[in-house]
PDB file of C-alpha atoms in Angstrom:
ATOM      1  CA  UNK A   1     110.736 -90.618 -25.219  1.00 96.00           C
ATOM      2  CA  UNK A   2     113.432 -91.343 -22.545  1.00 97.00           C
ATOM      3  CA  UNK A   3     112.581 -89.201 -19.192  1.00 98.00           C
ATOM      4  CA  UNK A   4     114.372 -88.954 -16.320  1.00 98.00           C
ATOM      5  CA  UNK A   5     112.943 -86.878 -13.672  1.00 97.00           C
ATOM      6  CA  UNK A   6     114.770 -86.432 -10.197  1.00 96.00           C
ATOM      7  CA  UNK A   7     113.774 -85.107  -6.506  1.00 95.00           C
ATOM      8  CA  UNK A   8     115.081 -84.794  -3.486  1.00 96.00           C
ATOM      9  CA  UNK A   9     117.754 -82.057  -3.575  1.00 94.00           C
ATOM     10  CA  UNK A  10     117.799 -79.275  -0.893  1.00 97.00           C
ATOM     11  CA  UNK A  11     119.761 -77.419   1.540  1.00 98.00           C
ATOM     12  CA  UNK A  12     121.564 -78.761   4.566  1.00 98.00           C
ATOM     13  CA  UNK A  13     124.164 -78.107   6.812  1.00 98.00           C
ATOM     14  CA  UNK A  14     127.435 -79.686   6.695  1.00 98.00           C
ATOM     15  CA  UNK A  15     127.846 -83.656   8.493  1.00 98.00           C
ATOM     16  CA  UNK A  16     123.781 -83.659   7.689  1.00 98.00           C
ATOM     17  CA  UNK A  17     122.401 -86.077   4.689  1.00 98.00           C
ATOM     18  CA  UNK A  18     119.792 -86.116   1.895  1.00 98.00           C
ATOM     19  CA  UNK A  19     119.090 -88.756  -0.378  1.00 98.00           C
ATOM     20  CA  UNK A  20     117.915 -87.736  -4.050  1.00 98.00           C
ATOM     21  CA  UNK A  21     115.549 -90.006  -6.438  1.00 98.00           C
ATOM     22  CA  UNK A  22     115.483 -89.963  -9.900  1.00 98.00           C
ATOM     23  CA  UNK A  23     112.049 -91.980 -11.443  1.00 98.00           C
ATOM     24  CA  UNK A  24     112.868 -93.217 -15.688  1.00 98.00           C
ATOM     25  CA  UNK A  25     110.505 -93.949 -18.439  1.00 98.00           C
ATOM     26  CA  UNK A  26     110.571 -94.377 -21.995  1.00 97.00           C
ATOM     27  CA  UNK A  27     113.005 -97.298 -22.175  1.00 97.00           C
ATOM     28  CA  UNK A  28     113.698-100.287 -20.529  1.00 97.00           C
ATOM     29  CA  UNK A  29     115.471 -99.346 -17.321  1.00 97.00           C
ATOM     30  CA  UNK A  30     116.833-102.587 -16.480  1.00 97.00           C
ATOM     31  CA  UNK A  31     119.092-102.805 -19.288  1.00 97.00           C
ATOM     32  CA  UNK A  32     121.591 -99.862 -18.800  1.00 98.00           C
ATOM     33  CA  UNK A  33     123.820 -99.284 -16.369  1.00 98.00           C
ATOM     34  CA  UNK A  34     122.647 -95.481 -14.235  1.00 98.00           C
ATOM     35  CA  UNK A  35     124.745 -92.932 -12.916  1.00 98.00           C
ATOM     36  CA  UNK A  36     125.003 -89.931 -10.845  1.00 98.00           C
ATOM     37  CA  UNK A  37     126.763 -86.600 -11.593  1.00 98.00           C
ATOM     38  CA  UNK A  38     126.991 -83.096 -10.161  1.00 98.00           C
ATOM     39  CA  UNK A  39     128.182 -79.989 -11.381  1.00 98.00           C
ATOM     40  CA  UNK A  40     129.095 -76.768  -9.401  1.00 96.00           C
ATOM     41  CA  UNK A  41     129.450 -73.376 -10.799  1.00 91.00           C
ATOM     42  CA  UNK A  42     132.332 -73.071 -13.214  1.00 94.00           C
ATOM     43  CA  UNK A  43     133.675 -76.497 -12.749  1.00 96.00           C
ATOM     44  CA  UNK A  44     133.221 -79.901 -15.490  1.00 95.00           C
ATOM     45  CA  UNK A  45     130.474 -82.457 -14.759  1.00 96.00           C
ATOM     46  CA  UNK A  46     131.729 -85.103 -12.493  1.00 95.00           C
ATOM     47  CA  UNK A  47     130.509 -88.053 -12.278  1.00 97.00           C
ATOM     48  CA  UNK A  48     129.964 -89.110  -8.345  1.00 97.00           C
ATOM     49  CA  UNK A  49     128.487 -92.794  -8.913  1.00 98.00           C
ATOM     50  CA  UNK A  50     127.300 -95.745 -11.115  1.00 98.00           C
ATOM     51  CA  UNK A  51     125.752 -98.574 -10.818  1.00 98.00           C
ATOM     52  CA  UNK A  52     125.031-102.247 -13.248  1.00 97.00           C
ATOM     53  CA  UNK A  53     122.070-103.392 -14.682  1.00 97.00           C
ATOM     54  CA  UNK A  54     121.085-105.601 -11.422  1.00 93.00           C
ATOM     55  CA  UNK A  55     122.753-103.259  -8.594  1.00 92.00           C
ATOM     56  CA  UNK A  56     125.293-105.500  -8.071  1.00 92.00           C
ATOM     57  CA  UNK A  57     127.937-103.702  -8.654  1.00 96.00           C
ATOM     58  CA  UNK A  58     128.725-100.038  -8.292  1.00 97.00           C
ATOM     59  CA  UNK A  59     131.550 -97.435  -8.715  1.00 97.00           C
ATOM     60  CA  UNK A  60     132.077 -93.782  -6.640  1.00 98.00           C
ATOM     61  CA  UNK A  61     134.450 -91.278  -7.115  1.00 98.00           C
ATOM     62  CA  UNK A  62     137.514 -90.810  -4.573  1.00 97.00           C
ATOM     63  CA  UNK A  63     135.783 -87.640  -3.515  1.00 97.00           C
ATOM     64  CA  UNK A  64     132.229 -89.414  -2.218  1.00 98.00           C
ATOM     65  CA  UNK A  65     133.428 -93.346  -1.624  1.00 98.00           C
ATOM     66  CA  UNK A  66     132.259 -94.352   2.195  1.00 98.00           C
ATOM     67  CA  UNK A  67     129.854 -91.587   2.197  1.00 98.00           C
ATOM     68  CA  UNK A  68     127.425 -91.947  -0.358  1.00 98.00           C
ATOM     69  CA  UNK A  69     125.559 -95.126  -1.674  1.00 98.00           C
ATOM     70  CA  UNK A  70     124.122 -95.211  -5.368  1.00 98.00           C
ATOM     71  CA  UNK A  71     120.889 -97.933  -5.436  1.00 98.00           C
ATOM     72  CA  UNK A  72     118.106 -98.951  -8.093  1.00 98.00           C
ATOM     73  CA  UNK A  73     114.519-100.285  -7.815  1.00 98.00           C
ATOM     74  CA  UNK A  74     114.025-102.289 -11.391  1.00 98.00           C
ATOM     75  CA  UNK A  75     110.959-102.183 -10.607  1.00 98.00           C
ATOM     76  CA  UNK A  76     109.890 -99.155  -9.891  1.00 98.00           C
ATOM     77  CA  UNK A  77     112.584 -97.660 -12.661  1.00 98.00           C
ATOM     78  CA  UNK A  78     113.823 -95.859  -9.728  1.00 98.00           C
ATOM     79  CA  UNK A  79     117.637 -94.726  -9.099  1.00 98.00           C
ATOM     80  CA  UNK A  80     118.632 -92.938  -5.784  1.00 98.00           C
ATOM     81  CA  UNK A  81     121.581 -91.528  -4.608  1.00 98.00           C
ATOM     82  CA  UNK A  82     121.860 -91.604  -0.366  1.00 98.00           C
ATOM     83  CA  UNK A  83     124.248 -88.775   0.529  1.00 98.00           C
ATOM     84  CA  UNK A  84     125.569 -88.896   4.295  1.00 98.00           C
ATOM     85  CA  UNK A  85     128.205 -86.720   6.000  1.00 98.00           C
ATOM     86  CA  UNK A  86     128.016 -83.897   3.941  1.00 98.00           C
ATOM     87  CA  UNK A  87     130.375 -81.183   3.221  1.00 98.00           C
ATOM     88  CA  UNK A  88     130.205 -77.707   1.336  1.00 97.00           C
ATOM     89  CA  UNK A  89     132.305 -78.921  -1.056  1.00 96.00           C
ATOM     90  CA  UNK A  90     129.201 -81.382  -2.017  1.00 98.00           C
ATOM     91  CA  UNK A  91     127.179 -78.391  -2.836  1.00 98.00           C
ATOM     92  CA  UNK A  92     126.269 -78.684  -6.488  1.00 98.00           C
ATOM     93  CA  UNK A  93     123.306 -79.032  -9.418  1.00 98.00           C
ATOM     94  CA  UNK A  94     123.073 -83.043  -9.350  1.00 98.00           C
ATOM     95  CA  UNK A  95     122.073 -85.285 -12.415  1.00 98.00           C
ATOM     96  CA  UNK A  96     121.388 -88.856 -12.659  1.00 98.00           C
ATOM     97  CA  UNK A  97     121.565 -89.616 -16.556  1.00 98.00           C
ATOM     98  CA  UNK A  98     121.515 -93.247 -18.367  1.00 98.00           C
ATOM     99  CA  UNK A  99     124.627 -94.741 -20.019  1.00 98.00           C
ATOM    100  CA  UNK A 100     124.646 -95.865 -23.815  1.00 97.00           C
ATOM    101  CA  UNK A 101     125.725 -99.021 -22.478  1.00 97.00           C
ATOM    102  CA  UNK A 102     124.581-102.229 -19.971  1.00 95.00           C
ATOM    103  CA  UNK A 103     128.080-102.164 -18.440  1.00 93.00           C
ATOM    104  CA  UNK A 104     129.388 -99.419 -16.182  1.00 96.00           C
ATOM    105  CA  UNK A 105     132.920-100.166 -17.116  1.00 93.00           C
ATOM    106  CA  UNK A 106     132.929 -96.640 -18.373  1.00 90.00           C
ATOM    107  CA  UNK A 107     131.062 -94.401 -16.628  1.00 95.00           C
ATOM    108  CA  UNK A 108     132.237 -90.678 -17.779  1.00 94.00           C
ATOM    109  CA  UNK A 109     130.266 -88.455 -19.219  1.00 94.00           C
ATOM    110  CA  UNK A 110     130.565 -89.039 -22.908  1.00 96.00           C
ATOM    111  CA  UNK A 111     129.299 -92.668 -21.605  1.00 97.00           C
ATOM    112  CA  UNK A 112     125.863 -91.520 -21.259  1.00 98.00           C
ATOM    113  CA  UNK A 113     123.072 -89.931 -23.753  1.00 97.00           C
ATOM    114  CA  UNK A 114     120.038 -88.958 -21.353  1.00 98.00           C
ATOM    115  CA  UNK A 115     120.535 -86.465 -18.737  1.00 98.00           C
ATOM    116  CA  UNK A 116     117.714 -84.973 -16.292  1.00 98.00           C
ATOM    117  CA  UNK A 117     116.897 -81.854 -15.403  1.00 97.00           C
ATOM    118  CA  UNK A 118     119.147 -81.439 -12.235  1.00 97.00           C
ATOM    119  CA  UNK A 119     118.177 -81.187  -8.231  1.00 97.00           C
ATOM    120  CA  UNK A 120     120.210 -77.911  -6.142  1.00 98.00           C
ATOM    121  CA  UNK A 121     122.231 -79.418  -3.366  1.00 98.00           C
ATOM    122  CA  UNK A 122     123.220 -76.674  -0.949  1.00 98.00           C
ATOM    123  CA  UNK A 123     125.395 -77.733   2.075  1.00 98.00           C
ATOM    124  CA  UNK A 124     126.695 -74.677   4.355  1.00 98.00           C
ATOM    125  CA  UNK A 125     129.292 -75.102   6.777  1.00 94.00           C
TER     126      UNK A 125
END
């Protein structure tokens, strides 16, 4: 069955960095485009960042472009998510989850079926 397991989250203070990992298995990871999404108490899931089949091309929301940087291993089914200059408003339960689809061309949630568990990112000011 599809797993997707990440790592990495913690707590930092603001302008610091963390980079989370999330390791797949049970389908063929280079076929489907990845993703990144976060959720903070009593807001939607947002998704933060995608990324295509070869890593060639990727996609951020407004609120993380210049300082974050989505990345995959094929082969090491591996998807990480570097997070730089970070601000309490970044502070949030973060997913990485794997779209229905090869392209990234829509990359909301209802675009993807297989969520993991979630990493805690705490940033305090």
């Amino acid at each position: 069955q599809v797993q997707l397991v990440e790592s990495g989250g913690g707590s930092v203070q603001a302008g610091g960095s963390l980079r989370l990992s999330c390791v797949a298995s049970g389908y063929i990871y280079s076929d489907y485009c990845m993703g990144w999404f976060r959720q903070a108490p009593g807001k939607e899931r947002e998704g933060i960042a995608a990324i295509s089949v070869g890593g060639g091309r990727t996609h951020y929301a407004d609120s993380v472009k210049g300082r974050f940087t989505i990345s995959r291993d094929n082969t090491k089914n591996t998807l990480r998510l570097q997070m730089n200059i970070l601000e309490p408003e970044d502070t949030a339960v973060y997913y990485c989850a794997k779209s229905k689809f090869i392209s990234c061309d829509g990359w909301g949630p209802a675009d993807f079926d297989y969520w993991g568990q979630g990493t805690q990112v705490t940033v305090s000011s």
